[in-house]
Short mmCIF file of C-alpha atoms and ligand atoms in Angstrom, two decimals:
data_model
loop_
_atom_site.label_atom_id
_atom_site.label_comp_id
_atom_site.label_asym_id
_atom_site.label_seq_id
_atom_site.Cartn_x
_atom_site.Cartn_y
_atom_site.Cartn_z
CA UNK H 1 -14.20 -3.41 -9.28
CA UNK H 2 -11.42 -2.64 -11.76
CA UNK H 3 -8.36 -4.81 -11.23
CA UNK H 4 -4.67 -4.70 -12.13
CA UNK H 5 -3.36 -7.94 -13.58
CA UNK H 6 -0.06 -8.69 -11.85
CA UNK H 7 2.91 -10.21 -13.70
CA UNK H 8 1.94 -13.70 -12.48
CA UNK H 9 -1.69 -13.33 -13.62
CA UNK H 10 -3.16 -12.56 -10.17
CA UNK H 11 -5.92 -9.93 -10.24
CA UNK H 12 -5.51 -7.11 -7.70
CA UNK H 13 -8.39 -4.66 -7.07
CA UNK H 14 -7.33 -1.10 -8.00
CA UNK H 15 -8.82 0.23 -4.74
CA UNK H 16 -8.36 -1.12 -1.24
CA UNK H 17 -8.56 -0.06 2.39
CA UNK H 18 -5.41 0.58 4.47
CA UNK H 19 -5.24 0.20 8.25
CA UNK H 20 -2.04 2.07 9.16
CA UNK H 21 -2.29 4.03 12.43
CA UNK H 22 -5.31 2.18 13.78
CA UNK H 23 -3.46 0.38 16.61
CA UNK H 24 -6.50 -0.14 18.84
CA UNK H 25 -7.64 -3.65 17.94
CA UNK H 26 -11.35 -3.16 18.63
CA UNK H 27 -11.35 0.07 16.61
CA UNK H 28 -9.45 -1.58 13.74
CA UNK H 29 -11.88 -4.51 13.70
CA UNK H 30 -14.82 -2.10 13.56
CA UNK H 31 -13.14 -0.13 10.73
CA UNK H 32 -12.49 -3.23 8.62
CA UNK H 33 -16.07 -4.44 9.16
CA UNK H 34 -17.34 -1.01 8.04
CA UNK H 35 -15.01 -1.06 5.02
CA UNK H 36 -16.21 -4.51 3.96
CA UNK H 37 -19.80 -3.35 4.37
CA UNK H 38 -19.03 -0.30 2.23
CA UNK H 39 -17.92 -2.70 -0.51
CA UNK H 40 -14.12 -2.84 -0.13
CA UNK H 41 -12.68 -6.23 -1.03
CA UNK H 42 -9.00 -5.36 -0.71
CA UNK H 43 -7.32 -4.80 2.67
CA UNK H 44 -3.78 -3.62 3.46
CA UNK H 45 -2.12 -4.28 6.80
CA UNK H 46 1.43 -4.98 8.04
CA UNK H 47 3.22 -6.74 10.86
CA UNK H 48 4.40 -3.34 12.10
CA UNK H 49 0.84 -1.97 12.37
CA UNK H 50 0.18 -4.49 15.17
CA UNK H 51 -3.39 -5.00 13.95
CA UNK H 52 -3.24 -8.10 11.73
CA UNK H 53 -5.29 -9.94 14.36
CA UNK H 54 -8.08 -7.34 14.16
CA UNK H 55 -8.12 -7.60 10.37
CA UNK H 56 -8.37 -11.39 10.62
CA UNK H 57 -11.21 -11.14 13.15
CA UNK H 58 -13.13 -8.68 10.98
CA UNK H 59 -12.78 -10.81 7.84
CA UNK H 60 -14.00 -13.82 9.79
CA UNK H 61 -16.93 -11.96 11.38
CA UNK H 62 -17.96 -10.21 8.14
CA UNK H 63 -19.21 -13.37 6.50
CA UNK H 64 -17.57 -12.25 3.24
CA UNK H 65 -15.98 -15.36 1.72
CA UNK H 66 -12.19 -15.25 2.11
CA UNK H 67 -11.79 -15.87 -1.64
CA UNK H 68 -13.54 -12.57 -2.41
CA UNK H 69 -11.02 -10.53 -0.42
CA UNK H 70 -7.56 -9.47 -1.60
CA UNK H 71 -5.49 -9.41 1.59
CA UNK H 72 -2.04 -7.82 1.84
CA UNK H 73 0.43 -7.82 4.71
CA UNK H 74 4.07 -6.75 5.01
CA UNK H 75 7.19 -8.21 6.59
CA UNK H 76 8.71 -5.98 9.26
CA UNK H 77 12.46 -5.33 9.31
CA UNK H 78 13.13 -7.12 12.57
CA UNK H 79 11.92 -10.32 10.91
CA UNK H 80 14.31 -10.08 7.95
CA UNK H 81 16.66 -12.93 7.17
CA UNK H 82 15.47 -16.25 5.73
CA UNK H 83 14.75 -18.22 8.93
CA UNK H 84 13.16 -15.37 10.87
CA UNK H 85 11.05 -14.31 7.87
CA UNK H 86 9.86 -17.88 7.26
CA UNK H 87 8.61 -18.12 10.86
CA UNK H 88 7.13 -14.61 10.70
CA UNK H 89 5.05 -15.52 7.63
CA UNK H 90 3.35 -18.30 9.58
CA UNK H 91 2.74 -15.97 12.53
CA UNK H 92 1.09 -13.42 10.21
CA UNK H 93 -1.13 -16.10 8.69
CA UNK H 94 -2.16 -17.26 12.17
CA UNK H 95 -3.01 -13.70 13.27
CA UNK H 96 -4.92 -13.11 10.03
CA UNK H 97 -6.76 -16.43 10.52
CA UNK H 98 -6.06 -17.57 7.00
CA UNK H 99 -3.78 -20.06 5.29
CA UNK H 100 -2.70 -17.64 2.56
CA UNK H 101 -2.45 -13.94 1.82
CA UNK H 102 -2.98 -12.47 -1.62
CA UNK H 103 0.12 -10.31 -1.38
CA UNK H 104 3.10 -10.37 0.99
CA UNK H 105 5.45 -7.39 0.75
CA UNK H 106 8.86 -6.62 2.22
CA UNK H 107 8.09 -3.38 4.07
CA UNK H 108 11.51 -1.70 3.80
CA UNK H 109 14.59 -1.99 1.57
CA UNK H 110 17.12 -2.46 4.41
CA UNK H 111 18.92 -5.23 6.30
CA UNK H 112 18.85 -8.81 4.96
CA UNK H 113 16.47 -8.10 2.10
CA UNK H 114 17.50 -11.10 0.02
CA UNK H 115 17.11 -13.58 2.87
CA UNK H 116 13.65 -12.24 3.67
CA UNK H 117 12.70 -12.18 0.01
CA UNK H 118 13.71 -15.83 -0.41
CA UNK H 119 11.27 -16.64 2.38
CA UNK H 120 8.53 -14.83 0.43
CA UNK H 121 9.48 -16.75 -2.73
CA UNK H 122 9.16 -20.02 -0.83
CA UNK H 123 5.83 -18.87 0.65
CA UNK H 124 4.57 -18.20 -2.84
CA UNK H 125 5.69 -21.64 -4.00
CA UNK H 126 3.99 -23.21 -0.97
CA UNK H 127 0.71 -21.39 -1.68
CA UNK H 128 0.98 -19.18 1.42
CA UNK H 129 1.09 -16.03 -0.75
CA UNK H 130 -0.55 -15.67 -4.17
CA UNK H 131 1.74 -12.75 -5.01
CA UNK H 132 4.83 -11.20 -3.42
CA UNK H 133 6.56 -7.88 -3.67
CA UNK H 134 8.27 -4.98 -2.00
CA UNK H 135 7.57 -1.56 -0.55
CA UNK H 136 9.61 1.61 -0.40
CA UNK H 137 12.09 0.25 -2.93
CA UNK H 138 13.53 3.17 -4.89
CA UNK H 139 14.28 2.60 -8.59
CA UNK H 140 17.83 1.26 -8.10
CA UNK H 141 16.78 -1.21 -5.36
CA UNK H 142 13.75 -2.26 -7.41
CA UNK H 143 15.87 -2.88 -10.52
CA UNK H 144 18.30 -4.90 -8.41
CA UNK H 145 15.75 -7.24 -6.85
CA UNK H 146 13.74 -7.54 -10.08
CA UNK H 147 16.95 -8.57 -11.87
CA UNK H 148 18.54 -10.91 -9.34
CA UNK H 149 15.70 -12.54 -7.39
CA UNK H 150 14.29 -15.82 -8.65
CA UNK H 151 10.72 -14.46 -8.66
CA UNK H 152 10.31 -10.91 -9.89
CA UNK H 153 8.25 -8.80 -7.44
CA UNK H 154 4.62 -8.44 -8.45
CA UNK H 155 4.11 -5.08 -6.69
CA UNK H 156 6.06 -2.14 -5.25
CA UNK H 157 4.10 -0.06 -2.72
CA UNK H 158 5.55 3.47 -2.55
CA UNK H 159 4.51 6.93 -1.41
CA UNK H 160 2.41 8.26 -4.30
CA UNK H 161 -0.05 11.16 -4.41
CA UNK H 162 -0.65 14.26 -6.51
CA UNK H 163 2.33 16.07 -4.94
CA UNK H 164 4.72 13.11 -5.38
CA UNK H 165 3.60 11.34 -8.52
CA UNK H 166 6.66 9.08 -8.83
CA UNK H 167 6.87 9.45 -12.60
CA UNK H 168 10.41 8.10 -12.92
CA UNK H 169 9.85 5.32 -10.37
CA UNK H 170 6.73 4.26 -12.29
CA UNK H 171 8.64 4.22 -15.56
CA UNK H 172 11.14 1.82 -13.98
CA UNK H 173 8.34 -0.31 -12.50
CA UNK H 174 6.74 -0.56 -15.94
CA UNK H 175 10.09 -1.56 -17.46
CA UNK H 176 10.24 -4.54 -15.07
CA UNK H 177 6.53 -5.39 -15.21
CA UNK H 178 5.98 -4.53 -11.53
CA UNK H 179 2.64 -3.01 -10.47
CA UNK H 180 2.76 0.40 -8.75
CA UNK H 181 0.74 0.77 -5.54
CA UNK H 182 0.33 4.07 -3.68
CA UNK H 183 0.69 4.49 0.03
CA UNK H 184 -0.71 7.73 1.47
CA UNK H 185 -2.78 8.52 -1.65
CA UNK H 186 -4.02 11.62 0.25
CA UNK H 187 -0.51 12.40 1.58
CA UNK H 188 -2.15 11.84 5.01
CA UNK H 189 -3.75 15.27 4.52
CA UNK H 190 -0.38 17.08 4.43
CA UNK H 191 0.10 20.26 2.39
CA UNK H 192 -3.56 21.20 2.97
CA UNK H 193 -4.42 18.27 0.69
CA UNK H 194 -8.19 18.34 1.04
CA UNK H 195 -8.35 22.07 0.18
CA UNK H 196 -6.28 21.88 -2.99
CA UNK H 197 -7.87 24.34 -5.43
CA UNK H 198 -6.97 22.40 -8.60
CA UNK H 199 -8.52 19.18 -7.25
CA UNK H 200 -11.52 21.10 -5.92
CA UNK H 201 -12.36 22.79 -9.20
CA UNK H 202 -11.71 19.72 -11.37
CA UNK H 203 -13.72 17.52 -8.98
CA UNK H 204 -16.65 19.98 -9.00
CA UNK H 205 -17.08 19.44 -12.75
CA UNK H 206 -17.82 15.76 -12.08
CA UNK H 207 -19.70 16.29 -8.81
CA UNK H 208 -16.77 14.69 -6.94
CA UNK H 209 -14.78 15.64 -3.82
CA UNK H 210 -11.06 16.43 -3.60
CA UNK H 211 -10.38 12.95 -2.23
CA UNK H 212 -12.34 11.21 -4.97
CA UNK H 213 -10.60 13.28 -7.66
CA UNK H 214 -7.18 12.47 -6.20
CA UNK H 215 -7.93 8.74 -6.10
CA UNK H 216 -9.37 8.75 -9.61
CA UNK H 217 -6.21 10.48 -10.89
CA UNK H 218 -4.03 7.69 -9.48
CA UNK H 219 -6.30 4.90 -10.68
CA UNK H 220 -6.31 6.37 -14.20
CA UNK H 221 -2.51 6.52 -13.93
CA UNK H 222 -2.58 2.75 -13.32
CA UNK H 223 -1.63 3.05 -9.64
CA UNK H 224 -3.42 0.86 -7.07
CA UNK H 225 -4.70 2.94 -4.11
CA UNK H 226 -5.40 2.00 -0.48
CA UNK H 227 -6.87 5.10 1.24
CA UNK H 228 -7.42 4.97 4.99
CA UNK H 229 -10.25 6.51 6.99
CA UNK H 230 -11.76 5.55 10.32
CA UNK H 231 -15.04 7.23 9.28
CA UNK H 232 -17.65 5.09 7.55
CA UNK H 233 -19.02 7.95 5.42
CA UNK H 234 -15.50 8.76 4.18
CA UNK H 235 -14.87 5.07 3.43
CA UNK H 236 -17.98 5.16 1.22
CA UNK H 237 -16.88 8.43 -0.39
CA UNK H 238 -13.41 7.09 -1.14
CA UNK H 239 -14.90 3.90 -2.61
CA UNK H 240 -17.19 5.79 -4.98
CA UNK H 241 -14.68 6.58 -7.74
CA UNK H 242 -15.59 4.23 -10.54
CA UNK H 243 -18.51 6.14 -12.07
CA UNK H 244 -16.54 8.97 -13.71
CA UNK H 245 -13.46 9.46 -15.88
CA UNK H 246 -11.14 12.46 -15.73
CA UNK H 247 -10.51 13.97 -19.15
CA UNK H 248 -7.01 14.07 -20.63
CA UNK H 249 -6.93 17.84 -19.98
CA UNK H 250 -7.87 17.36 -16.33
CA UNK H 251 -5.24 14.61 -15.94
CA UNK H 252 -2.63 16.97 -17.42
CA UNK H 253 -3.69 19.77 -15.05
CA UNK H 254 -3.32 17.48 -12.00
CA UNK H 255 0.05 16.28 -13.28
CA UNK H 256 1.28 19.85 -12.82
CA UNK H 257 0.87 19.50 -9.02
CA UNK H 258 3.81 17.08 -8.93
CA UNK H 259 6.86 18.29 -6.97
CA UNK H 260 8.69 14.93 -7.28
CA UNK H 261 9.56 15.27 -3.58
CA UNK H 262 8.52 13.14 -0.63
CA UNK H 263 6.21 14.81 1.89
CA UNK H 264 7.45 12.29 4.48
CA UNK H 265 11.10 11.21 4.12
CA UNK H 266 13.27 9.48 1.56
CA UNK H 267 14.09 5.80 2.04
CA UNK H 268 17.56 5.98 0.48
CA UNK H 269 19.48 7.91 3.11
CA UNK H 270 21.60 6.89 6.12
CA UNK H 271 19.19 8.90 8.27
CA UNK H 272 16.28 6.70 7.15
CA UNK H 273 18.22 3.56 8.09
CA UNK H 274 19.12 5.11 11.46
CA UNK H 275 15.49 6.06 12.08
CA UNK H 276 14.29 2.50 11.45
CA UNK H 277 17.04 1.03 13.63
CA UNK H 278 15.86 3.48 16.29
CA UNK H 279 12.29 2.15 16.02
CA UNK H 280 13.41 -1.44 16.27
CA UNK H 281 15.69 -0.80 19.25
CA UNK H 282 13.02 1.32 20.90
CA UNK H 283 10.60 -1.60 20.72
CA UNK H 284 13.25 -4.01 21.98
CA UNK H 285 13.12 -5.97 18.71
CA UNK H 286 16.92 -6.32 18.46
N1 LIG D 301 4.28 0.74 2.85
C1 LIG D 301 4.41 1.78 3.64
O1 LIG D 301 5.52 2.13 4.08
C2 LIG D 301 3.19 2.56 4.00
C3 LIG D 301 3.30 3.83 4.61
C4 LIG D 301 2.12 4.53 4.90
C5 LIG D 301 0.88 3.98 4.59
N2 LIG D 301 0.80 2.73 4.02
C6 LIG D 301 -0.51 2.11 3.66
O2 LIG D 301 -1.26 3.07 2.88
C7 LIG D 301 -2.52 3.30 3.53
C8 LIG D 301 -3.00 4.71 3.26
O3 LIG D 301 -2.06 5.67 3.67
P1 LIG D 301 -2.19 6.52 5.02
O4 LIG D 301 -3.14 5.88 5.95
O5 LIG D 301 -0.81 6.75 5.51
O6 LIG D 301 -2.74 7.94 4.54
P2 LIG D 301 -3.86 8.48 3.53
O7 LIG D 301 -4.78 7.39 3.12
O8 LIG D 301 -3.17 9.29 2.50
O9 LIG D 301 -4.63 9.53 4.43
C9 LIG D 301 -5.36 9.17 5.56
C10 LIG D 301 -5.86 10.47 6.20
O10 LIG D 301 -6.84 11.11 5.36
C11 LIG D 301 -8.05 11.30 6.09
N3 LIG D 301 -9.14 11.05 5.14
C12 LIG D 301 -9.43 9.88 4.52
N4 LIG D 301 -10.45 10.03 3.67
C13 LIG D 301 -10.82 11.32 3.73
C14 LIG D 301 -11.81 12.09 3.07
N5 LIG D 301 -12.61 11.53 2.16
N6 LIG D 301 -11.94 13.40 3.39
C15 LIG D 301 -11.12 13.97 4.31
N7 LIG D 301 -10.16 13.29 4.97
C16 LIG D 301 -10.00 11.98 4.68
C17 LIG D 301 -8.00 10.30 7.21
O11 LIG D 301 -8.69 10.78 8.33
P3 LIG D 301 -9.79 9.88 9.12
O12 LIG D 301 -9.19 8.50 9.33
O13 LIG D 301 -10.00 10.64 10.39
O14 LIG D 301 -11.01 9.86 8.23
C18 LIG D 301 -6.50 10.24 7.53
O15 LIG D 301 -6.13 11.32 8.37
C19 LIG D 301 -2.21 3.00 5.00
O16 LIG D 301 -3.38 2.85 5.77
C20 LIG D 301 -1.35 1.76 4.88
O17 LIG D 301 -2.18 0.65 4.64
C21 LIG D 301 1.93 2.02 3.72
#
């Protein structure tokens, strides 16, 4: 598996398996077992997915040595602030049945970010996280935390796919030595993703599907990808992207699909903050 070398020397597999929107614990455990069997060695979960426990069970049951798996989780907003985040790290580790994660991210750029981030820094120093980072940090927020935090983030996980290629955000990440990681590398199928004619015709030249072509484009753009599927055959398909290389012309053609717009929502608006506060209140977390 190709890896990205993070700014603290940790090796992160370029392809992983994400478990967003698999809330049923038995189903999530089955999915992670299937993914590990398909060859994935990089898993992405979050406190807010409410399935860390299933991921931990699957890793344990799989028999794959823990040291061979790159495991990421994310701190949810209601746990922000130094003390709450410190306790929440230990709860995540307990649910994941491990004494360390490979990457711990702050899920959102709101609320007491610095307090929560200091808890991640301490977790890294204590060996509870091999790498730390952020998610959904737009270029200004990323520059801020990369400049003022004691430990520069290793990774920023942001919406990235062929329709939102994040060219400027990735320029800023490169400037600060922070690895780009894509969430929703298939845009969750939005915009008729899997029928895109450009991806279809380019993929056909290599005997590859739309999904494989889209993942390969991101990997060749030095973006880590974590596609999700609950179907074992699709997990295998999405994993099978390391035996071909898109030509420079094909890369340039796919670059033209970029609209530089989110297909979900921006994270730098008052409405985004209000939406997240709504979630938290709705779940009785504040
Ligand atoms: N940090 C954040 O804020 C954030 C936000 C969103 C996601 N994420 C992470 O990123 C991961 C991936 O993003 P995502 O799950 O939102 O969306 P995604 O990976 O872009 O798309 C998943 C969708 O594509 C379908 N699919 C997968 N492989 C396919 C294939 N080969 N052919 C046709 N359809 C296929 C899946 O359907 P089936 O499952 O039915 O196959 C599912 O509907 C998440 O699981 C999560 O770990 C992070």
